[in-house]
Short mmCIF file of C-alpha atoms in Angstrom, two decimals:
data_model
loop_
_atom_site.label_atom_id
_atom_site.label_comp_id
_atom_site.label_asym_id
_atom_site.label_seq_id
_atom_site.Cartn_x
_atom_site.Cartn_y
_atom_site.Cartn_z
CA MET A 113 24.08 63.07 300.93
CA LEU A 114 23.21 61.06 304.24
CA GLU A 115 24.21 57.57 304.76
CA GLY A 116 21.61 54.99 303.58
CA TRP A 117 19.17 57.80 302.07
CA ASP A 118 18.54 58.45 298.31
CA ASP A 119 17.97 61.68 296.56
CA GLU A 120 14.19 61.23 296.96
CA GLN A 121 14.04 60.33 300.54
CA LEU A 122 16.15 63.08 301.39
CA LEU A 123 13.53 65.47 299.20
CA ALA A 124 10.72 63.82 300.55
CA ALA A 125 12.11 64.71 304.26
CA LEU A 126 12.82 68.37 303.26
CA GLY A 127 9.27 68.65 301.90
CA GLU A 128 7.94 67.65 305.27
CA ALA A 129 10.23 69.78 307.60
CA VAL A 130 8.65 72.58 305.15
CA LYS A 131 5.56 71.53 305.53
CA ALA A 132 5.65 71.06 309.29
CA ARG A 133 7.20 75.08 309.47
CA GLU A 134 4.26 76.26 307.38
CA ALA A 135 2.13 74.44 309.82
CA VAL A 136 2.62 76.88 312.50
CA PRO A 137 0.28 79.94 312.23
CA GLU A 138 1.89 83.12 311.51
CA TRP A 139 -0.10 84.76 314.21
CA PHE A 140 1.71 82.84 316.74
CA VAL A 141 5.02 83.33 315.54
CA GLU A 142 4.66 87.06 315.82
CA THR A 143 3.18 86.67 319.04
CA GLY A 144 6.06 84.96 320.45
CA LYS A 145 8.56 87.75 318.31
CA ASN A 146 6.45 90.34 320.21
CA ALA A 147 6.60 88.57 323.71
CA TYR A 148 10.22 88.29 324.02
CA ALA A 149 10.63 91.82 322.79
CA TRP A 150 8.40 93.40 326.00
CA HIS A 151 10.62 90.84 327.78
CA ASN A 152 13.40 93.38 327.33
CA ILE A 153 11.76 96.72 326.64
CA ASP A 154 13.07 98.52 329.45
CA ALA A 155 16.79 98.28 327.87
CA GLU A 156 18.19 100.25 325.27
CA LEU A 157 19.64 98.32 322.62
CA ALA A 158 23.57 98.77 322.04
CA GLN A 159 24.91 98.06 318.43
CA LEU A 160 28.38 96.89 317.56
CA THR A 161 30.10 99.81 316.28
CA TYR A 162 33.58 98.63 316.38
CA ASP A 163 35.45 95.40 316.27
CA SER A 164 39.10 94.74 315.91
CA ARG A 165 39.23 91.87 314.25
CA ALA A 166 37.25 93.57 311.24
CA ASP A 167 39.60 96.33 311.39
CA ALA A 168 42.97 93.80 310.94
CA GLY A 169 41.89 92.66 307.52
CA GLN A 170 42.43 96.33 306.51
CA MET A 171 45.63 97.02 308.94
CA ALA A 172 47.58 93.58 307.43
CA VAL A 173 48.92 95.84 305.04
CA ALA A 174 50.63 98.41 307.73
CA ARG A 175 51.69 95.76 309.55
CA SER A 176 52.68 91.75 309.68
CA GLU A 177 51.48 90.60 313.11
CA THR A 178 48.07 90.74 314.67
CA ALA A 179 47.30 92.22 318.08
CA SER A 180 46.43 89.45 320.70
CA ILE A 181 43.63 91.40 322.52
CA ARG A 182 40.48 91.83 320.30
CA ALA A 183 38.43 94.99 321.02
CA LEU A 184 34.79 95.59 320.64
CA THR A 185 32.76 98.45 321.32
CA PHE A 186 28.85 98.77 321.49
CA THR A 187 27.11 101.83 321.60
CA SER A 188 23.65 103.15 322.17
CA PRO A 189 21.94 106.65 322.51
CA HIS A 190 23.43 107.14 326.46
CA LEU A 191 26.27 104.89 326.77
CA SER A 192 28.81 102.76 325.30
CA ILE A 193 30.29 99.44 326.21
CA GLU A 194 34.26 99.07 325.64
CA LEU A 195 35.04 95.54 325.36
CA GLU A 196 38.67 93.62 325.47
CA VAL A 197 38.72 89.88 325.25
CA ALA A 198 42.07 88.83 326.17
CA ASP A 199 43.62 86.26 328.73
CA GLY A 200 40.35 84.32 329.47
CA SER A 201 38.61 87.06 330.31
CA LEU A 202 36.42 90.14 329.45
CA LEU A 203 37.88 93.38 330.73
CA GLY A 204 36.02 96.73 329.61
CA GLN A 205 34.56 99.93 330.58
CA VAL A 206 31.07 102.14 330.35
CA VAL A 207 31.38 105.35 328.53
CA PRO A 208 30.66 107.74 330.32
CA PRO A 209 31.50 106.07 333.33
CA GLN A 210 28.71 104.79 335.79
CA ALA A 211 28.30 102.00 338.49
CA GLY A 212 26.21 99.32 338.43
CA THR A 213 26.31 95.66 337.28
CA LEU A 214 27.22 93.91 333.62
CA GLU A 215 25.27 90.43 333.37
CA ALA A 216 26.88 87.99 330.34
CA HIS A 217 23.79 86.12 329.35
CA THR A 218 24.39 82.40 327.85
CA LYS A 219 21.64 79.70 327.13
CA SER A 220 23.34 78.35 329.99
CA GLY A 221 23.32 80.72 332.64
CA MET A 222 24.40 83.82 333.38
CA ILE A 223 27.97 85.36 334.73
CA THR A 224 27.88 88.93 336.37
CA SER A 225 30.36 91.45 337.51
CA PRO A 226 30.16 94.62 339.33
CA VAL A 227 30.74 97.74 337.24
CA ASP A 228 33.03 100.11 339.23
CA GLU A 229 32.59 104.16 339.60
CA ALA A 230 34.97 104.50 337.06
CA GLY A 231 32.88 102.22 334.77
CA PHE A 232 35.30 99.09 334.81
CA PHE A 233 34.27 95.89 334.89
CA ALA A 234 36.08 91.81 334.33
CA LEU A 235 33.98 89.09 333.59
CA LYS A 236 35.84 85.67 334.17
CA PRO A 237 35.43 83.36 332.53
CA ILE A 238 34.96 84.31 328.80
CA PRO A 239 31.55 82.45 327.77
CA ALA A 240 32.12 79.57 325.46
CA SER A 241 28.71 79.94 323.58
CA PRO A 242 27.04 83.03 322.02
CA PHE A 243 26.35 85.48 324.77
CA LEU A 244 24.69 88.74 324.89
CA LEU A 245 25.98 91.64 327.54
CA ARG A 246 23.29 93.37 329.47
CA PHE A 247 24.53 96.75 331.73
CA ARG A 248 22.31 97.64 334.93
CA ALA A 249 23.21 101.04 336.22
CA THR A 250 22.47 101.76 339.93
CA ASP A 251 20.02 104.43 338.90
CA GLY A 252 17.84 101.82 337.02
CA ALA A 253 18.82 102.32 333.21
CA SER A 254 19.44 98.85 331.50
CA VAL A 255 21.56 98.72 328.01
CA MET A 256 21.82 95.41 326.21
CA THR A 257 23.67 94.42 323.37
CA GLY A 258 22.75 91.37 320.76
CA TRP A 259 24.02 88.24 320.59
CA ILE A 260 28.06 88.22 320.15
CA THR A 261 30.23 84.79 319.25
CA LEU A 262 33.89 85.30 320.28
#
């Protein structure tokens, strides 16, 4: 319990918070969500299809130590972004290989990295807060991941 608050004060404050949330018209919330969706309408969404941390629990029976590198794969209908988290950087490859730019968007800004013709990239430093990745191919195609927390 919050210091100095009794149960009735806490319940009253929670009730006010619920009323404040309900005071925002539903059409307003939906309009905001739709506006955000149109902001990135040209980008395909790449879903997380592999995370080595999730597999570590299954592999614990087979080995006694875990790998120091974390691997993630994000897949969209047209390409995949393979990512390794190690030694203060994000290393990866776009598959099938193609040149472009990779952006890591955080609430405080953006880090960019060129993607070479073999699809390789390196982002430094690793974002400390949640981030999303957006790959922009030289041909104009764009693929974006959901928010990632490492």
